[in-house]
mmCIF file with all atom_site columns, C-alpha atoms in Angstrom:
data_model
loop_
_atom_site.group_PDB
_atom_site.id
_atom_site.type_symbol
_atom_site.label_atom_id
_atom_site.label_alt_id
_atom_site.label_comp_id
_atom_site.label_asym_id
_atom_site.label_entity_id
_atom_site.label_seq_id
_atom_site.pdbx_PDB_ins_code
_atom_site.Cartn_x
_atom_site.Cartn_y
_atom_site.Cartn_z
_atom_site.occupancy
_atom_site.B_iso_or_equiv
_atom_site.pdbx_formal_charge
_atom_site.auth_seq_id
_atom_site.auth_comp_id
_atom_site.auth_asym_id
_atom_site.auth_atom_id
_atom_site.pdbx_PDB_model_num
ATOM 1   C CA . MET A 1 1   ? 0.000   0.000   0.000  1.00 0.00 ? 20  MET A CA 1
ATOM 2   C CA . ASN A 1 2   ? 1.122   3.538   -0.730 1.00 0.00 ? 21  ASN A CA 1
ATOM 3   C CA . ILE A 1 3   ? 0.271   6.506   1.447  1.00 0.00 ? 22  ILE A CA 1
ATOM 4   C CA . LYS A 1 4   ? 0.758   10.254  1.232  1.00 0.00 ? 23  LYS A CA 1
ATOM 5   C CA . ALA A 1 5   ? 4.005   11.558  2.686  1.00 0.00 ? 24  ALA A CA 1
ATOM 6   C CA . GLN A 1 6   ? 1.995   13.825  4.989  1.00 0.00 ? 25  GLN A CA 1
ATOM 7   C CA . GLY A 1 7   ? 2.035   11.092  7.627  1.00 0.00 ? 26  GLY A CA 1
ATOM 8   C CA . LEU A 1 8   ? 5.823   10.833  7.636  1.00 0.00 ? 27  LEU A CA 1
ATOM 9   C CA . LEU A 1 9   ? 6.360   14.601  7.534  1.00 0.00 ? 28  LEU A CA 1
ATOM 10  C CA . ASN A 1 10  ? 3.765   15.308  10.218 1.00 0.00 ? 29  ASN A CA 1
ATOM 11  C CA . GLY A 1 11  ? 5.240   12.561  12.392 1.00 0.00 ? 30  GLY A CA 1
ATOM 12  C CA . ALA A 1 12  ? 8.725   14.017  12.030 1.00 0.00 ? 31  ALA A CA 1
ATOM 13  C CA . ALA A 1 13  ? 7.400   17.478  12.889 1.00 0.00 ? 32  ALA A CA 1
ATOM 14  C CA . TRP A 1 14  ? 5.753   16.097  16.038 1.00 0.00 ? 33  TRP A CA 1
ATOM 15  C CA . ILE A 1 15  ? 8.995   14.385  17.111 1.00 0.00 ? 34  ILE A CA 1
ATOM 16  C CA . GLU A 1 16  ? 10.913  17.621  16.604 1.00 0.00 ? 35  GLU A CA 1
ATOM 17  C CA . GLU A 1 17  ? 8.323   19.738  18.457 1.00 0.00 ? 36  GLU A CA 1
ATOM 18  C CA . THR A 1 18  ? 8.071   17.259  21.336 1.00 0.00 ? 37  THR A CA 1
ATOM 19  C CA . PHE A 1 19  ? 11.646  16.014  21.765 1.00 0.00 ? 38  PHE A CA 1
ATOM 20  C CA . GLY A 1 20  ? 13.777  18.474  19.797 1.00 0.00 ? 39  GLY A CA 1
ATOM 21  C CA . ARG A 1 21  ? 15.703  18.651  16.542 1.00 0.00 ? 40  ARG A CA 1
ATOM 22  C CA . ASP A 1 22  ? 18.575  16.458  17.763 1.00 0.00 ? 41  ASP A CA 1
ATOM 23  C CA . ALA A 1 23  ? 16.104  13.756  18.782 1.00 0.00 ? 42  ALA A CA 1
ATOM 24  C CA . LEU A 1 24  ? 14.544  13.805  15.316 1.00 0.00 ? 43  LEU A CA 1
ATOM 25  C CA . ALA A 1 25  ? 18.015  13.526  13.779 1.00 0.00 ? 44  ALA A CA 1
ATOM 26  C CA . ASP A 1 26  ? 18.698  10.488  15.989 1.00 0.00 ? 45  ASP A CA 1
ATOM 27  C CA . VAL A 1 27  ? 15.490  8.790   14.835 1.00 0.00 ? 46  VAL A CA 1
ATOM 28  C CA . LEU A 1 28  ? 16.187  9.496   11.176 1.00 0.00 ? 47  LEU A CA 1
ATOM 29  C CA . GLN A 1 29  ? 19.766  8.257   11.496 1.00 0.00 ? 48  GLN A CA 1
ATOM 30  C CA . THR A 1 30  ? 18.505  4.807   12.533 1.00 0.00 ? 49  THR A CA 1
ATOM 31  C CA . CYS A 1 31  ? 15.929  4.638   9.716  1.00 0.00 ? 50  CYS A CA 1
ATOM 32  C CA . GLN A 1 32  ? 16.522  2.892   6.415  1.00 0.00 ? 51  GLN A CA 1
ATOM 33  C CA . PRO A 1 33  ? 18.225  5.069   3.755  1.00 0.00 ? 52  PRO A CA 1
ATOM 34  C CA . GLU A 1 34  ? 15.014  5.146   1.703  1.00 0.00 ? 53  GLU A CA 1
ATOM 35  C CA . THR A 1 35  ? 13.078  6.574   4.654  1.00 0.00 ? 54  THR A CA 1
ATOM 36  C CA . ARG A 1 36  ? 15.697  9.257   5.312  1.00 0.00 ? 55  ARG A CA 1
ATOM 37  C CA . GLU A 1 37  ? 15.738  10.192  1.641  1.00 0.00 ? 56  GLU A CA 1
ATOM 38  C CA . ARG A 1 38  ? 11.939  10.402  1.583  1.00 0.00 ? 57  ARG A CA 1
ATOM 39  C CA . TYR A 1 39  ? 11.919  12.716  4.586  1.00 0.00 ? 58  TYR A CA 1
ATOM 40  C CA . MET A 1 40  ? 14.525  14.978  2.979  1.00 0.00 ? 59  MET A CA 1
ATOM 41  C CA . THR A 1 41  ? 12.915  15.223  -0.474 1.00 0.00 ? 60  THR A CA 1
ATOM 42  C CA . ALA A 1 42  ? 9.186   14.431  -0.255 1.00 0.00 ? 61  ALA A CA 1
ATOM 43  C CA . THR A 1 43  ? 6.313   16.836  -0.629 1.00 0.00 ? 62  THR A CA 1
ATOM 44  C CA . ALA A 1 44  ? 3.260   16.246  1.547  1.00 0.00 ? 63  ALA A CA 1
ATOM 45  C CA . ILE A 1 45  ? 1.093   15.068  -1.363 1.00 0.00 ? 64  ILE A CA 1
ATOM 46  C CA . GLU A 1 46  ? 3.660   12.592  -2.740 1.00 0.00 ? 65  GLU A CA 1
ATOM 47  C CA . TRP A 1 47  ? 2.813   8.880   -2.585 1.00 0.00 ? 66  TRP A CA 1
ATOM 48  C CA . HIS A 1 48  ? 5.326   6.531   -0.962 1.00 0.00 ? 67  HIS A CA 1
ATOM 49  C CA . PRO A 1 49  ? 5.321   2.952   0.403  1.00 0.00 ? 68  PRO A CA 1
ATOM 50  C CA . VAL A 1 50  ? 3.693   2.574   3.812  1.00 0.00 ? 69  VAL A CA 1
ATOM 51  C CA . GLU A 1 51  ? 6.760   0.554   4.856  1.00 0.00 ? 70  GLU A CA 1
ATOM 52  C CA . GLU A 1 52  ? 8.747   3.790   5.037  1.00 0.00 ? 71  GLU A CA 1
ATOM 53  C CA . LEU A 1 53  ? 6.295   5.261   7.546  1.00 0.00 ? 72  LEU A CA 1
ATOM 54  C CA . VAL A 1 54  ? 6.402   2.005   9.511  1.00 0.00 ? 73  VAL A CA 1
ATOM 55  C CA . ASP A 1 55  ? 10.220  2.183   9.541  1.00 0.00 ? 74  ASP A CA 1
ATOM 56  C CA . PHE A 1 56  ? 10.019  5.703   10.982 1.00 0.00 ? 75  PHE A CA 1
ATOM 57  C CA . LEU A 1 57  ? 7.418   4.604   13.561 1.00 0.00 ? 76  LEU A CA 1
ATOM 58  C CA . GLU A 1 58  ? 9.574   1.654   14.644 1.00 0.00 ? 77  GLU A CA 1
ATOM 59  C CA . GLN A 1 59  ? 12.609  3.865   15.176 1.00 0.00 ? 78  GLN A CA 1
ATOM 60  C CA . ALA A 1 60  ? 10.589  6.501   17.041 1.00 0.00 ? 79  ALA A CA 1
ATOM 61  C CA . GLU A 1 61  ? 9.124   3.782   19.270 1.00 0.00 ? 80  GLU A CA 1
ATOM 62  C CA . ARG A 1 62  ? 12.595  2.388   19.999 1.00 0.00 ? 81  ARG A CA 1
ATOM 63  C CA . ARG A 1 63  ? 13.917  5.847   20.858 1.00 0.00 ? 82  ARG A CA 1
ATOM 64  C CA . PHE A 1 64  ? 11.000  7.239   22.908 1.00 0.00 ? 83  PHE A CA 1
ATOM 65  C CA . GLY A 1 65  ? 8.441   4.497   23.497 1.00 0.00 ? 84  GLY A CA 1
ATOM 66  C CA . SER A 1 66  ? 8.014   1.635   25.920 1.00 0.00 ? 85  SER A CA 1
ATOM 67  C CA . GLY A 1 67  ? 6.815   -1.036  23.502 1.00 0.00 ? 86  GLY A CA 1
ATOM 68  C CA . ASP A 1 68  ? 3.121   -0.180  23.789 1.00 0.00 ? 87  ASP A CA 1
ATOM 69  C CA . GLY A 1 69  ? 2.753   1.787   20.538 1.00 0.00 ? 88  GLY A CA 1
ATOM 70  C CA . LEU A 1 70  ? 1.761   5.032   22.256 1.00 0.00 ? 89  LEU A CA 1
ATOM 71  C CA . ILE A 1 71  ? 4.328   7.054   20.317 1.00 0.00 ? 90  ILE A CA 1
ATOM 72  C CA . ALA A 1 72  ? 2.777   5.830   17.042 1.00 0.00 ? 91  ALA A CA 1
ATOM 73  C CA . ARG A 1 73  ? -0.653  6.713   18.427 1.00 0.00 ? 92  ARG A CA 1
ATOM 74  C CA . GLU A 1 74  ? 0.528   10.244  19.250 1.00 0.00 ? 93  GLU A CA 1
ATOM 75  C CA . LEU A 1 75  ? 2.010   10.596  15.759 1.00 0.00 ? 94  LEU A CA 1
ATOM 76  C CA . GLY A 1 76  ? -1.350  9.570   14.282 1.00 0.00 ? 95  GLY A CA 1
ATOM 77  C CA . ALA A 1 77  ? -3.179  12.086  16.447 1.00 0.00 ? 96  ALA A CA 1
ATOM 78  C CA . ALA A 1 78  ? -0.760  14.836  15.408 1.00 0.00 ? 97  ALA A CA 1
ATOM 79  C CA . GLY A 1 79  ? -1.296  13.929  11.753 1.00 0.00 ? 98  GLY A CA 1
ATOM 80  C CA . ALA A 1 80  ? -5.071  14.052  12.172 1.00 0.00 ? 99  ALA A CA 1
ATOM 81  C CA . ARG A 1 81  ? -4.874  17.501  13.713 1.00 0.00 ? 100 ARG A CA 1
ATOM 82  C CA . LYS A 1 82  ? -2.866  18.766  10.719 1.00 0.00 ? 101 LYS A CA 1
ATOM 83  C CA . ASN A 1 83  ? -4.340  16.806  7.797  1.00 0.00 ? 102 ASN A CA 1
ATOM 84  C CA . MET A 1 84  ? -7.984  17.143  8.709  1.00 0.00 ? 103 MET A CA 1
ATOM 85  C CA . GLY A 1 85  ? -7.827  20.714  9.991  1.00 0.00 ? 104 GLY A CA 1
ATOM 86  C CA . GLY A 1 86  ? -9.701  22.312  7.109  1.00 0.00 ? 105 GLY A CA 1
ATOM 87  C CA . PHE A 1 87  ? -12.457 19.743  6.980  1.00 0.00 ? 106 PHE A CA 1
ATOM 88  C CA . LEU A 1 88  ? -12.795 19.568  10.740 1.00 0.00 ? 107 LEU A CA 1
ATOM 89  C CA . ARG A 1 89  ? -13.284 23.321  10.951 1.00 0.00 ? 108 ARG A CA 1
ATOM 90  C CA . GLN A 1 90  ? -16.011 22.936  8.355  1.00 0.00 ? 109 GLN A CA 1
ATOM 91  C CA . ALA A 1 91  ? -17.487 20.062  10.370 1.00 0.00 ? 110 ALA A CA 1
ATOM 92  C CA . ALA A 1 92  ? -18.658 22.585  12.962 1.00 0.00 ? 111 ALA A CA 1
ATOM 93  C CA . PHE A 1 93  ? -21.665 23.005  10.691 1.00 0.00 ? 112 PHE A CA 1
ATOM 94  C CA . TYR A 1 94  ? -22.541 19.346  11.246 1.00 0.00 ? 113 TYR A CA 1
ATOM 95  C CA . LEU A 1 95  ? -22.304 19.101  15.035 1.00 0.00 ? 114 LEU A CA 1
ATOM 96  C CA . ALA A 1 96  ? -25.996 18.279  15.201 1.00 0.00 ? 115 ALA A CA 1
ATOM 97  C CA . ARG A 1 97  ? -25.319 15.427  12.759 1.00 0.00 ? 116 ARG A CA 1
ATOM 98  C CA . PRO A 1 98  ? -22.098 13.702  13.884 1.00 0.00 ? 117 PRO A CA 1
ATOM 99  C CA . ASP A 1 99  ? -22.933 10.637  11.792 1.00 0.00 ? 118 ASP A CA 1
ATOM 100 C CA . TYR A 1 100 ? -22.834 12.769  8.642  1.00 0.00 ? 119 TYR A CA 1
ATOM 101 C CA . ALA A 1 101 ? -19.516 14.371  9.609  1.00 0.00 ? 120 ALA A CA 1
ATOM 102 C CA . LEU A 1 102 ? -17.991 10.949  10.347 1.00 0.00 ? 121 LEU A CA 1
ATOM 103 C CA . LYS A 1 103 ? -19.099 9.621   6.960  1.00 0.00 ? 122 LYS A CA 1
ATOM 104 C CA . ARG A 1 104 ? -17.566 12.635  5.219  1.00 0.00 ? 123 ARG A CA 1
ATOM 105 C CA . VAL A 1 105 ? -14.212 12.127  6.926  1.00 0.00 ? 124 VAL A CA 1
ATOM 106 C CA . ALA A 1 106 ? -14.220 8.354   6.311  1.00 0.00 ? 125 ALA A CA 1
ATOM 107 C CA . GLY A 1 107 ? -14.690 9.127   2.638  1.00 0.00 ? 126 GLY A CA 1
ATOM 108 C CA . ALA A 1 108 ? -11.388 11.009  2.696  1.00 0.00 ? 127 ALA A CA 1
ATOM 109 C CA . TRP A 1 109 ? -9.444  7.731   3.242  1.00 0.00 ? 128 TRP A CA 1
ATOM 110 C CA . GLN A 1 110 ? -8.598  7.535   -0.472 1.00 0.00 ? 129 GLN A CA 1
ATOM 111 C CA . GLN A 1 111 ? -6.954  10.970  -0.312 1.00 0.00 ? 130 GLN A CA 1
ATOM 112 C CA . PHE A 1 112 ? -4.252  9.546   1.958  1.00 0.00 ? 131 PHE A CA 1
ATOM 113 C CA . ASN A 1 113 ? -4.131  5.807   1.077  1.00 0.00 ? 132 ASN A CA 1
ATOM 114 C CA . ASP A 1 114 ? -4.191  4.130   -2.334 1.00 0.00 ? 133 ASP A CA 1
ATOM 115 C CA . GLU A 1 115 ? -5.735  0.873   -1.087 1.00 0.00 ? 134 GLU A CA 1
ATOM 116 C CA . GLY A 1 116 ? -8.694  -0.016  1.062  1.00 0.00 ? 135 GLY A CA 1
ATOM 117 C CA . ARG A 1 117 ? -11.485 2.107   2.406  1.00 0.00 ? 136 ARG A CA 1
ATOM 118 C CA . MET A 1 118 ? -12.751 3.374   5.722  1.00 0.00 ? 137 MET A CA 1
ATOM 119 C CA . VAL A 1 119 ? -16.342 2.580   6.660  1.00 0.00 ? 138 VAL A CA 1
ATOM 120 C CA . ILE A 1 120 ? -18.357 3.946   9.574  1.00 0.00 ? 139 ILE A CA 1
ATOM 121 C CA . ARG A 1 121 ? -20.176 0.868   10.837 1.00 0.00 ? 140 ARG A CA 1
ATOM 122 C CA . GLU A 1 122 ? -22.160 2.642   13.526 1.00 0.00 ? 141 GLU A CA 1
ATOM 123 C CA . ALA A 1 123 ? -22.625 6.139   14.945 1.00 0.00 ? 142 ALA A CA 1
ATOM 124 C CA . THR A 1 124 ? -24.651 6.898   18.046 1.00 0.00 ? 143 THR A CA 1
ATOM 125 C CA . ALA A 1 125 ? -24.917 9.686   20.571 1.00 0.00 ? 144 ALA A CA 1
ATOM 126 C CA . GLY A 1 126 ? -22.236 7.923   22.606 1.00 0.00 ? 145 GLY A CA 1
ATOM 127 C CA . GLY A 1 127 ? -19.741 6.603   20.081 1.00 0.00 ? 146 GLY A CA 1
ATOM 128 C CA . CYS A 1 128 ? -18.906 5.139   16.700 1.00 0.00 ? 147 CYS A CA 1
ATOM 129 C CA . VAL A 1 129 ? -17.439 2.019   15.131 1.00 0.00 ? 148 VAL A CA 1
ATOM 130 C CA . VAL A 1 130 ? -14.932 2.443   12.291 1.00 0.00 ? 149 VAL A CA 1
ATOM 131 C CA . GLU A 1 131 ? -13.638 -0.327  10.018 1.00 0.00 ? 150 GLU A CA 1
ATOM 132 C CA . VAL A 1 132 ? -10.796 -0.264  7.500  1.00 0.00 ? 151 VAL A CA 1
ATOM 133 C CA . GLN A 1 133 ? -11.358 -2.785  4.717  1.00 0.00 ? 152 GLN A CA 1
ATOM 134 C CA . ASP A 1 134 ? -9.234  -4.201  1.892  1.00 0.00 ? 153 ASP A CA 1
ATOM 135 C CA . ALA A 1 135 ? -5.948  -2.635  3.022  1.00 0.00 ? 154 ALA A CA 1
ATOM 136 C CA . GLY A 1 136 ? -3.963  -5.877  3.191  1.00 0.00 ? 155 GLY A CA 1
ATOM 137 C CA . VAL A 1 137 ? -2.287  -6.904  6.430  1.00 0.00 ? 156 VAL A CA 1
ATOM 138 C CA . PRO A 1 138 ? -1.338  -3.661  8.158  1.00 0.00 ? 157 PRO A CA 1
ATOM 139 C CA . HIS A 1 139 ? 1.578   -3.255  10.520 1.00 0.00 ? 158 HIS A CA 1
ATOM 140 C CA . PRO A 1 140 ? 0.448   -2.931  14.174 1.00 0.00 ? 159 PRO A CA 1
ATOM 141 C CA . LEU A 1 141 ? 2.137   0.467   14.466 1.00 0.00 ? 160 LEU A CA 1
ATOM 142 C CA . PHE A 1 142 ? 0.255   1.741   11.420 1.00 0.00 ? 161 PHE A CA 1
ATOM 143 C CA . CYS A 1 143 ? -2.945  0.669   13.163 1.00 0.00 ? 162 CYS A CA 1
ATOM 144 C CA . MET A 1 144 ? -1.830  2.560   16.276 1.00 0.00 ? 163 MET A CA 1
ATOM 145 C CA . THR A 1 145 ? -1.559  5.745   14.219 1.00 0.00 ? 164 THR A CA 1
ATOM 146 C CA . LEU A 1 146 ? -5.165  5.187   13.175 1.00 0.00 ? 165 LEU A CA 1
ATOM 147 C CA . SER A 1 147 ? -6.195  4.829   16.828 1.00 0.00 ? 166 SER A CA 1
ATOM 148 C CA . GLY A 1 148 ? -4.855  8.331   17.447 1.00 0.00 ? 167 GLY A CA 1
ATOM 149 C CA . TRP A 1 149 ? -6.477  9.558   14.248 1.00 0.00 ? 168 TRP A CA 1
ATOM 150 C CA . VAL A 1 150 ? -9.922  8.191   15.199 1.00 0.00 ? 169 VAL A CA 1
ATOM 151 C CA . GLU A 1 151 ? -9.736  9.728   18.667 1.00 0.00 ? 170 GLU A CA 1
ATOM 152 C CA . VAL A 1 152 ? -8.831  13.190  17.351 1.00 0.00 ? 171 VAL A CA 1
ATOM 153 C CA . LEU A 1 153 ? -11.506 12.937  14.674 1.00 0.00 ? 172 LEU A CA 1
ATOM 154 C CA . ALA A 1 154 ? -14.169 12.212  17.275 1.00 0.00 ? 173 ALA A CA 1
ATOM 155 C CA . GLY A 1 155 ? -13.038 15.159  19.370 1.00 0.00 ? 174 GLY A CA 1
ATOM 156 C CA . ARG A 1 156 ? -12.943 17.552  16.436 1.00 0.00 ? 175 ARG A CA 1
ATOM 157 C CA . ILE A 1 157 ? -16.535 16.896  15.401 1.00 0.00 ? 176 ILE A CA 1
ATOM 158 C CA . GLY A 1 158 ? -17.656 17.928  18.854 1.00 0.00 ? 177 GLY A CA 1
ATOM 159 C CA . ALA A 1 159 ? -17.601 14.663  20.796 1.00 0.00 ? 178 ALA A CA 1
ATOM 160 C CA . PRO A 1 160 ? -16.517 15.415  24.383 1.00 0.00 ? 179 PRO A CA 1
ATOM 161 C CA . SER A 1 161 ? -13.779 13.314  26.025 1.00 0.00 ? 180 SER A CA 1
ATOM 162 C CA . PRO A 1 162 ? -13.423 10.747  23.197 1.00 0.00 ? 181 PRO A CA 1
ATOM 163 C CA . LYS A 1 163 ? -11.503 7.509   23.752 1.00 0.00 ? 182 LYS A CA 1
ATOM 164 C CA . ALA A 1 164 ? -10.595 5.141   20.907 1.00 0.00 ? 183 ALA A CA 1
ATOM 165 C CA . THR A 1 165 ? -9.769  1.438   21.126 1.00 0.00 ? 184 THR A CA 1
ATOM 166 C CA . HIS A 1 166 ? -8.732  -1.085  18.469 1.00 0.00 ? 185 HIS A CA 1
ATOM 167 C CA . PRO A 1 167 ? -10.369 -4.343  19.601 1.00 0.00 ? 186 PRO A CA 1
ATOM 168 C CA . GLU A 1 168 ? -9.983  -6.217  16.292 1.00 0.00 ? 187 GLU A CA 1
ATOM 169 C CA . CYS A 1 169 ? -6.854  -6.114  14.122 1.00 0.00 ? 188 CYS A CA 1
ATOM 170 C CA . VAL A 1 170 ? -5.882  -8.075  11.024 1.00 0.00 ? 189 VAL A CA 1
ATOM 171 C CA . ALA A 1 171 ? -2.236  -7.807  12.128 1.00 0.00 ? 190 ALA A CA 1
ATOM 172 C CA . ARG A 1 172 ? -3.151  -9.703  15.320 1.00 0.00 ? 191 ARG A CA 1
ATOM 173 C CA . GLY A 1 173 ? -4.956  -12.430 13.367 1.00 0.00 ? 192 GLY A CA 1
ATOM 174 C CA . ASP A 1 174 ? -8.505  -11.060 13.483 1.00 0.00 ? 193 ASP A CA 1
ATOM 175 C CA . ALA A 1 175 ? -10.742 -11.077 10.427 1.00 0.00 ? 194 ALA A CA 1
ATOM 176 C CA . ARG A 1 176 ? -10.975 -7.281  10.263 1.00 0.00 ? 195 ARG A CA 1
ATOM 177 C CA . CYS A 1 177 ? -9.547  -4.010  11.558 1.00 0.00 ? 196 CYS A CA 1
ATOM 178 C CA . LEU A 1 178 ? -12.085 -2.261  13.766 1.00 0.00 ? 197 LEU A CA 1
ATOM 179 C CA . TRP A 1 179 ? -11.900 0.822   15.979 1.00 0.00 ? 198 TRP A CA 1
ATOM 180 C CA . ARG A 1 180 ? -14.411 1.890   18.600 1.00 0.00 ? 199 ARG A CA 1
ATOM 181 C CA . ALA A 1 181 ? -14.599 5.478   19.785 1.00 0.00 ? 200 ALA A CA 1
ATOM 182 C CA . ALA A 1 182 ? -16.676 6.269   22.846 1.00 0.00 ? 201 ALA A CA 1
ATOM 183 C CA . TRP A 1 183 ? -17.594 9.679   24.204 1.00 0.00 ? 202 TRP A CA 1
ATOM 184 C CA . GLN A 1 184 ? -20.017 11.447  26.471 1.00 0.00 ? 203 GLN A CA 1
ATOM 185 C CA . HIS A 1 185 ? -23.397 11.708  24.783 1.00 0.00 ? 204 HIS A CA 1
ATOM 186 C CA . ILE A 1 186 ? -23.888 14.447  22.221 1.00 0.00 ? 205 ILE A CA 1
ATOM 187 C CA . ALA A 1 187 ? -27.102 15.547  20.583 1.00 0.00 ? 206 ALA A CA 1
ATOM 188 C CA . ILE A 1 188 ? -28.212 13.937  17.340 1.00 0.00 ? 207 ILE A CA 1
ATOM 189 C CA . GLU A 1 189 ? -30.918 15.561  15.223 1.00 0.00 ? 208 GLU A CA 1
ATOM 190 C CA . PRO A 1 190 ? -34.282 14.286  16.479 1.00 0.00 ? 209 PRO A CA 1
ATOM 191 C CA . ASP A 1 191 ? -35.638 13.587  12.994 1.00 0.00 ? 210 ASP A CA 1
ATOM 192 C CA . ARG A 1 192 ? -32.713 11.260  12.200 1.00 0.00 ? 211 ARG A CA 1
ATOM 193 C CA . PRO A 1 193 ? -32.158 7.796   13.672 1.00 0.00 ? 212 PRO A CA 1
ATOM 194 C CA . ALA A 1 194 ? -29.857 7.752   16.673 1.00 0.00 ? 213 ALA A CA 1
ATOM 195 C CA . ALA A 1 195 ? -27.826 4.923   15.141 1.00 0.00 ? 214 ALA A CA 1
ATOM 196 C CA . TRP A 1 196 ? -27.225 3.656   11.664 1.00 0.00 ? 215 TRP A CA 1
ATOM 197 C CA . SER A 1 197 ? -25.058 1.157   9.885  1.00 0.00 ? 216 SER A CA 1
ATOM 198 C CA . ARG A 1 198 ? -24.348 0.152   6.335  1.00 0.00 ? 217 ARG A CA 1
#
């Protein structure tokens, strides 16, 4: 699978902002040459192999993490805040219809990934279920970035105190990749169903 270089560049920016320029240099130094070259030359909209992002995530986890994937999750959250900023500002118009906003953002999957699709399986006043389909066997750290992404997405559409979990993962041997985001109840338009699925 190929992805946009935004993920790699946003992740590097987060490392630099959080740990400093020297720390970013240390991470890049331990990456594969292809990953370092991509970081140095890529534009945000350029496609590149997901393996290069995974390489960067692995090195960042080794340098700053504790083996639980939380650094990858933070990198995913940082990417969501940057990549989805424009849409998520626009989503303020849809706060009364969080299911609609979630569907719009899920539809943006193809802008950042050249395989698979994101599907909103359920949206209620208290949470949502997100599935990624047909994206091969993802790396667990790539899935952790999506956990951060889903959590930020839920917060940006107006869901208070969102928490995302990844109970099913193809990389762990499950049949599908599924995320659940839960939040304190928010209003849903009374003339629309409180939950839906497709």
